[in-house]
GROMACS .gro file of N, CA and C in nm:
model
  285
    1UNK      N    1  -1.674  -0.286   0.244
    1UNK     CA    2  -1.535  -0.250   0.268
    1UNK      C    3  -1.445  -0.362   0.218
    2UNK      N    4  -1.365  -0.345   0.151
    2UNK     CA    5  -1.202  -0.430   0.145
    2UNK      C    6  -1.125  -0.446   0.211
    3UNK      N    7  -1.099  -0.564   0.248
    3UNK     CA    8  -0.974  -0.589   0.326
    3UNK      C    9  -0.840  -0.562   0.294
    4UNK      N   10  -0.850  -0.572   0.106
    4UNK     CA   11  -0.680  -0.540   0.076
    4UNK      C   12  -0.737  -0.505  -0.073
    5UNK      N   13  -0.631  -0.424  -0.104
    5UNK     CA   14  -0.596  -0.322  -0.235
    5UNK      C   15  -0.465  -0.334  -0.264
    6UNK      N   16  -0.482  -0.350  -0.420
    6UNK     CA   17  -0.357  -0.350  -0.461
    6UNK      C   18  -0.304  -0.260  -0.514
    7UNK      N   19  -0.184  -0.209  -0.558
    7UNK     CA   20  -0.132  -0.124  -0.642
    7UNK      C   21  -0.006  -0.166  -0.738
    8UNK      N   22  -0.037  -0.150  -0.871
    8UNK     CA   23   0.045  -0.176  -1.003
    8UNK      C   24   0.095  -0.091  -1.088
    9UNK      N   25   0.199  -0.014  -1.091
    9UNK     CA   26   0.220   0.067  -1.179
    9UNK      C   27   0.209   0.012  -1.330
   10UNK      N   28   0.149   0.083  -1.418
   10UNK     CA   29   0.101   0.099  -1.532
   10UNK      C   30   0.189   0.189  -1.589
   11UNK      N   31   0.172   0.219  -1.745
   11UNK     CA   32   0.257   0.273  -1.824
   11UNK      C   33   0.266   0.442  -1.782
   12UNK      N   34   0.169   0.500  -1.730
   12UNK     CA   35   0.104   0.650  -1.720
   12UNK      C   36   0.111   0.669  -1.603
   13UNK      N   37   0.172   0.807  -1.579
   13UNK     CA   38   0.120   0.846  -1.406
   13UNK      C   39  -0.023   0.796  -1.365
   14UNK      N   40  -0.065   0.799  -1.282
   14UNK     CA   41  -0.178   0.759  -1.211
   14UNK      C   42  -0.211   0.769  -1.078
   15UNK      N   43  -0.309   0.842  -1.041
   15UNK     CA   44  -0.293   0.903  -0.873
   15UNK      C   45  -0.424   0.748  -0.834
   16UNK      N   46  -0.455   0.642  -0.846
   16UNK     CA   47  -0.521   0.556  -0.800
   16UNK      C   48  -0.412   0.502  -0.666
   17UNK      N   49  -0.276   0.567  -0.661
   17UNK     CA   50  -0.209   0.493  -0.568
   17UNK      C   51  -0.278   0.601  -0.413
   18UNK      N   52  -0.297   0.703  -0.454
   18UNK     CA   53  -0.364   0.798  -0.304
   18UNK      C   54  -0.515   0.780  -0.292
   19UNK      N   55  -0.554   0.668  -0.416
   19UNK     CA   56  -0.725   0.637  -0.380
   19UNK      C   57  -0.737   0.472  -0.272
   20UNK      N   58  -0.607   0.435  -0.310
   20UNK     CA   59  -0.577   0.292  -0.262
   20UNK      C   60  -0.548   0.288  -0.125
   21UNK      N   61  -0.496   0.387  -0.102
   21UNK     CA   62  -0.404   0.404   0.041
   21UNK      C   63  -0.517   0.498   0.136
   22UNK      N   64  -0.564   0.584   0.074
   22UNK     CA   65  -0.684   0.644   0.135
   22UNK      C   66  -0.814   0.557   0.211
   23UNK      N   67  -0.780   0.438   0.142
   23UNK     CA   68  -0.925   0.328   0.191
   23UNK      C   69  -0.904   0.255   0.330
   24UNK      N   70  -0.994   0.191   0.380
   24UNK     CA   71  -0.948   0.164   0.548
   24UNK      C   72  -0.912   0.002   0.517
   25UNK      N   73  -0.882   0.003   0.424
   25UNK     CA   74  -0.775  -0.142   0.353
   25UNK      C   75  -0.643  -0.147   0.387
   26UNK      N   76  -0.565  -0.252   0.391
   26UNK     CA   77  -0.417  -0.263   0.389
   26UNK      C   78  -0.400  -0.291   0.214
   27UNK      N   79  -0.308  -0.178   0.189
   27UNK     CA   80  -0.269  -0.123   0.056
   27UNK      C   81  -0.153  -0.263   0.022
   28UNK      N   82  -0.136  -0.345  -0.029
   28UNK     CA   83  -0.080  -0.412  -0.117
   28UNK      C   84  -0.004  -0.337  -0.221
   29UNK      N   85   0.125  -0.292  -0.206
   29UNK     CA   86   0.185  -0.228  -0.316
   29UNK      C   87   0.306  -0.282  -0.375
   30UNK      N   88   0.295  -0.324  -0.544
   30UNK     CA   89   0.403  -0.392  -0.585
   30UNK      C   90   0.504  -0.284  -0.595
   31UNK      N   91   0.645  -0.336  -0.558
   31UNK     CA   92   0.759  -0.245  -0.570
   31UNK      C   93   0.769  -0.158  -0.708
   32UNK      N   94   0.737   0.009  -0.690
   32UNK     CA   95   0.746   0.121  -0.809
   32UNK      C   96   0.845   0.124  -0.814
   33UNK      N   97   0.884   0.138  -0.984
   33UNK     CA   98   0.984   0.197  -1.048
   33UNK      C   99   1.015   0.376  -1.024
   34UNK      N  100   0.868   0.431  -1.000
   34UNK     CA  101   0.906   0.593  -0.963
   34UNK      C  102   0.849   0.625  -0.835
   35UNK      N  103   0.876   0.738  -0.815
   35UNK     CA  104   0.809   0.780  -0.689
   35UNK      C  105   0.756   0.935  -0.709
   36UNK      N  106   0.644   0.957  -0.660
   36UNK     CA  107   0.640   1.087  -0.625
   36UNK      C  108   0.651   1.168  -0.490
   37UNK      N  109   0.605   1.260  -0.481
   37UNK     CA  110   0.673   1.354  -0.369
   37UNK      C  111   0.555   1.295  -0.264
   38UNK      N  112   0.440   1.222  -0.274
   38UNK     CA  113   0.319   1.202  -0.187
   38UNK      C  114   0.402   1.048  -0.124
   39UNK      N  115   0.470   0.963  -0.221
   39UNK     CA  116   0.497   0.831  -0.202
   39UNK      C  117   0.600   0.805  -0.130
   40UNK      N  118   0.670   0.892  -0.127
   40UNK     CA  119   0.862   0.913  -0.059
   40UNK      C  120   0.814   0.931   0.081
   41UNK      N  121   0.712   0.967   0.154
   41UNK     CA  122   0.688   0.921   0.311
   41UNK      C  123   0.632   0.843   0.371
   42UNK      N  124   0.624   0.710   0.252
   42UNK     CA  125   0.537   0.642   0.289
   42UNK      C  126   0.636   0.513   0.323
   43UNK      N  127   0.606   0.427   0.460
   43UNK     CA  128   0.729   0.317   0.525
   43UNK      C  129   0.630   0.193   0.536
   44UNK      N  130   0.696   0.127   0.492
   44UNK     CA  131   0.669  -0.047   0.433
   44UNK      C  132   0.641  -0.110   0.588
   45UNK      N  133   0.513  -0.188   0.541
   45UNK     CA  134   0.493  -0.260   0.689
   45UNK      C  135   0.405  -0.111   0.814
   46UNK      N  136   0.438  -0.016   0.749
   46UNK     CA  137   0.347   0.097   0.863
   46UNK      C  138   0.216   0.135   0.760
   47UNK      N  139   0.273   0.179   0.623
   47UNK     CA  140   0.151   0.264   0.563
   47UNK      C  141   0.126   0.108   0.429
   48UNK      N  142   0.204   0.032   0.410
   48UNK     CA  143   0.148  -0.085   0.312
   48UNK      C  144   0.233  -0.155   0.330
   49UNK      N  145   0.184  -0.278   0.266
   49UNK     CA  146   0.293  -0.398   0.266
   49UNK      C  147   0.358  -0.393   0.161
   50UNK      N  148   0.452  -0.385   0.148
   50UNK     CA  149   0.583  -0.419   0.023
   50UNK      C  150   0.557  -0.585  -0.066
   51UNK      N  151   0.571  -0.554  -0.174
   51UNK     CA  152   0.530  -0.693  -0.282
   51UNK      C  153   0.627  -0.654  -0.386
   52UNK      N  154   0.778  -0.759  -0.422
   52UNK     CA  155   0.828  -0.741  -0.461
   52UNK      C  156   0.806  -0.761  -0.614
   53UNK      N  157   0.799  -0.688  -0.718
   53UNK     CA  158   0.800  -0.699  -0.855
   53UNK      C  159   0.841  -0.780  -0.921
   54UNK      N  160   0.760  -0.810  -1.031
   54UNK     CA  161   0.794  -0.921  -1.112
   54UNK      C  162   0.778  -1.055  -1.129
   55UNK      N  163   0.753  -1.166  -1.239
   55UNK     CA  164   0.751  -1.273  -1.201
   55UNK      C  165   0.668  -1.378  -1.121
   56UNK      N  166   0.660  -1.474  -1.063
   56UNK     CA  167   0.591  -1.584  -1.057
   56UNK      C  168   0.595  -1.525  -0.881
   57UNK      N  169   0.728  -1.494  -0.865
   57UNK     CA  170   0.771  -1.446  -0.704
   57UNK      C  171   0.656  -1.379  -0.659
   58UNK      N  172   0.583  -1.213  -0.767
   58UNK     CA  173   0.477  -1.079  -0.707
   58UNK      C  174   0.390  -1.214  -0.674
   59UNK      N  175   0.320  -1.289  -0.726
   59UNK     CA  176   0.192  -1.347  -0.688
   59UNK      C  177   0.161  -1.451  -0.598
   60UNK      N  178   0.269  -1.497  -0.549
   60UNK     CA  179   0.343  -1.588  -0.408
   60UNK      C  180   0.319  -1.450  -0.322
   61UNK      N  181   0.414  -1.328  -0.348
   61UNK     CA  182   0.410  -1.270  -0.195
   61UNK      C  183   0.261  -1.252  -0.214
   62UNK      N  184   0.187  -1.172  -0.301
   62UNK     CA  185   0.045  -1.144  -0.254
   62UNK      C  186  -0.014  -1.216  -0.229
   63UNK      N  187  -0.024  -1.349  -0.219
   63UNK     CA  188  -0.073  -1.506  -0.176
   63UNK      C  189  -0.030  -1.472  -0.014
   64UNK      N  190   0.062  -1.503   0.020
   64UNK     CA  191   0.153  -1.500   0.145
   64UNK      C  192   0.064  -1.379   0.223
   65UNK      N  193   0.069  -1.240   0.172
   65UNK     CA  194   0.068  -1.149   0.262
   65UNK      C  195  -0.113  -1.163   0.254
   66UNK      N  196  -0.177  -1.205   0.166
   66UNK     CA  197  -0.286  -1.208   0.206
   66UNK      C  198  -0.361  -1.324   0.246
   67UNK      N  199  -0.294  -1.434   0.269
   67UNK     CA  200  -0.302  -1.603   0.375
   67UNK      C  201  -0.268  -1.510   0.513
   68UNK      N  202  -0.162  -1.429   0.536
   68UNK     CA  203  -0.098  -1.397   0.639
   68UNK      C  204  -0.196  -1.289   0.719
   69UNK      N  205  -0.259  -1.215   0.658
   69UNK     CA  206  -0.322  -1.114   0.720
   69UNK      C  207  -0.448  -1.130   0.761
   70UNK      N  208  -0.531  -1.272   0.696
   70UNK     CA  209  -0.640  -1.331   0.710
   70UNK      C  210  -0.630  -1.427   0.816
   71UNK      N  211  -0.529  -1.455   0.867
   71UNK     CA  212  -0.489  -1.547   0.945
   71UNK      C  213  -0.452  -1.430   1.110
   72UNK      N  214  -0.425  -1.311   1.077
   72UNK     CA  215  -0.371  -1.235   1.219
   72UNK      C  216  -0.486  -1.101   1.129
   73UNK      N  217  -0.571  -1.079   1.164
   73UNK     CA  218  -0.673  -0.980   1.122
   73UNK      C  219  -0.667  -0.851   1.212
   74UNK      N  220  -0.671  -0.932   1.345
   74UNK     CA  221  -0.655  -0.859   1.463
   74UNK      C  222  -0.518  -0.757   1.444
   75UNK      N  223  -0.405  -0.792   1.406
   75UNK     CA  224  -0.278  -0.713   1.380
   75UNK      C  225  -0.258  -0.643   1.286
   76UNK      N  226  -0.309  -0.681   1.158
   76UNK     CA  227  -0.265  -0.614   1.020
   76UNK      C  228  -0.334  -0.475   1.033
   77UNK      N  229  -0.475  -0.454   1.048
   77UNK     CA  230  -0.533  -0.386   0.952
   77UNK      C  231  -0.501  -0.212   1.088
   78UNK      N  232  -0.490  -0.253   1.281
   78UNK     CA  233  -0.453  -0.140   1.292
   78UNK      C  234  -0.285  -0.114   1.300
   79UNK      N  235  -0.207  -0.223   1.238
   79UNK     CA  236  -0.076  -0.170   1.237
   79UNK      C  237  -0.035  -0.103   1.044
   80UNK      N  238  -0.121  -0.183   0.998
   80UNK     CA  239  -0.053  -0.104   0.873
   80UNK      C  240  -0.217  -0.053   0.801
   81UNK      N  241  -0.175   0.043   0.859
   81UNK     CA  242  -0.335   0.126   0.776
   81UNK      C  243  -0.302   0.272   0.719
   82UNK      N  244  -0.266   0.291   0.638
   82UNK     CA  245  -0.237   0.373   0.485
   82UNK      C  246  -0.315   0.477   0.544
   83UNK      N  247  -0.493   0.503   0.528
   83UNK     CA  248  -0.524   0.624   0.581
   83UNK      C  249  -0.519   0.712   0.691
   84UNK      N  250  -0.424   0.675   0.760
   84UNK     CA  251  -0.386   0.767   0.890
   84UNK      C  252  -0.288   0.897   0.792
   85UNK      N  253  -0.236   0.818   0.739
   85UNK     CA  254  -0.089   0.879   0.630
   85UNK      C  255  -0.192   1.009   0.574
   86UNK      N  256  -0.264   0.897   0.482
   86UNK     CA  257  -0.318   1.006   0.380
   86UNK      C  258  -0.413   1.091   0.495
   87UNK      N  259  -0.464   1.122   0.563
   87UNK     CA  260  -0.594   1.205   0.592
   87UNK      C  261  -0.523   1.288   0.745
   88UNK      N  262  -0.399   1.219   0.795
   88UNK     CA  263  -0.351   1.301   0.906
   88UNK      C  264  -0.222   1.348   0.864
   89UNK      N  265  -0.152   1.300   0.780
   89UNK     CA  266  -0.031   1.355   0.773
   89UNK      C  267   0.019   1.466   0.653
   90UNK      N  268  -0.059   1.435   0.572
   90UNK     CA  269  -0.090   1.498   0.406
   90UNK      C  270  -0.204   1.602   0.452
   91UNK      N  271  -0.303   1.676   0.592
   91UNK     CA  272  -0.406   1.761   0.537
   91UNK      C  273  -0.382   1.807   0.423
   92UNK      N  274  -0.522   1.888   0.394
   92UNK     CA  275  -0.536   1.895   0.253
   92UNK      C  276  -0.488   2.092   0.233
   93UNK      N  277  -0.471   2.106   0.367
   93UNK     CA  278  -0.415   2.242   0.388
   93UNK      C  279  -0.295   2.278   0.361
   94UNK      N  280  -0.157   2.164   0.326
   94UNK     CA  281  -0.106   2.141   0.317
   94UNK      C  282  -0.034   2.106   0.181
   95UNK      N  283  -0.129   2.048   0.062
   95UNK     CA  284  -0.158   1.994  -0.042
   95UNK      C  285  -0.156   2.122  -0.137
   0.00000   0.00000   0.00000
């Protein structure tokens, strides 16, 4: 298992962001330029941690948030855990 996953938008749609968030990881997601209709219910700090784009800054916060979460283990992984989202709130009945 992983403790943390990241997510990077790339040039191409790409659904690796509902394979990322699906895992019993805390999703690391650098700030998207788009959104889709799966991503627009998803709240920073509940379903992933926010990592602001760009620059020397993205790789400080992912330093930070992952010093920070290794350090409070006990807190991170059942307050911000992505697959509740994907597997209770998204059924696939629904989809």
């Amino acid at each position: 298992m992983c403790r943390y996953k990241i997510y990077i938008e790339g040039r191409g749609w790409s659904v690796s962001e509902k394979y990322i968030l699906a895992c019993d990881a805390v999703a690391l997601i650098v700030r998207p330029r788009y959104h889709d209709f799966f991503s627009r219910g998803l709240m920073p700090l509940q379903h992933y941690w926010p990592i602001p784009g760009g620059g020397r800054g993205m790789c400080r916060s992912i330093k930070f948030a992952v010093d920070w979460g290794n350090a409070h283990a006990d807190k991170v992984l059942p307050t911000i855990n992505p697959s509740h989202f994907v597997m209770n709130v998204t059924p696939a009945e629904k989809l």
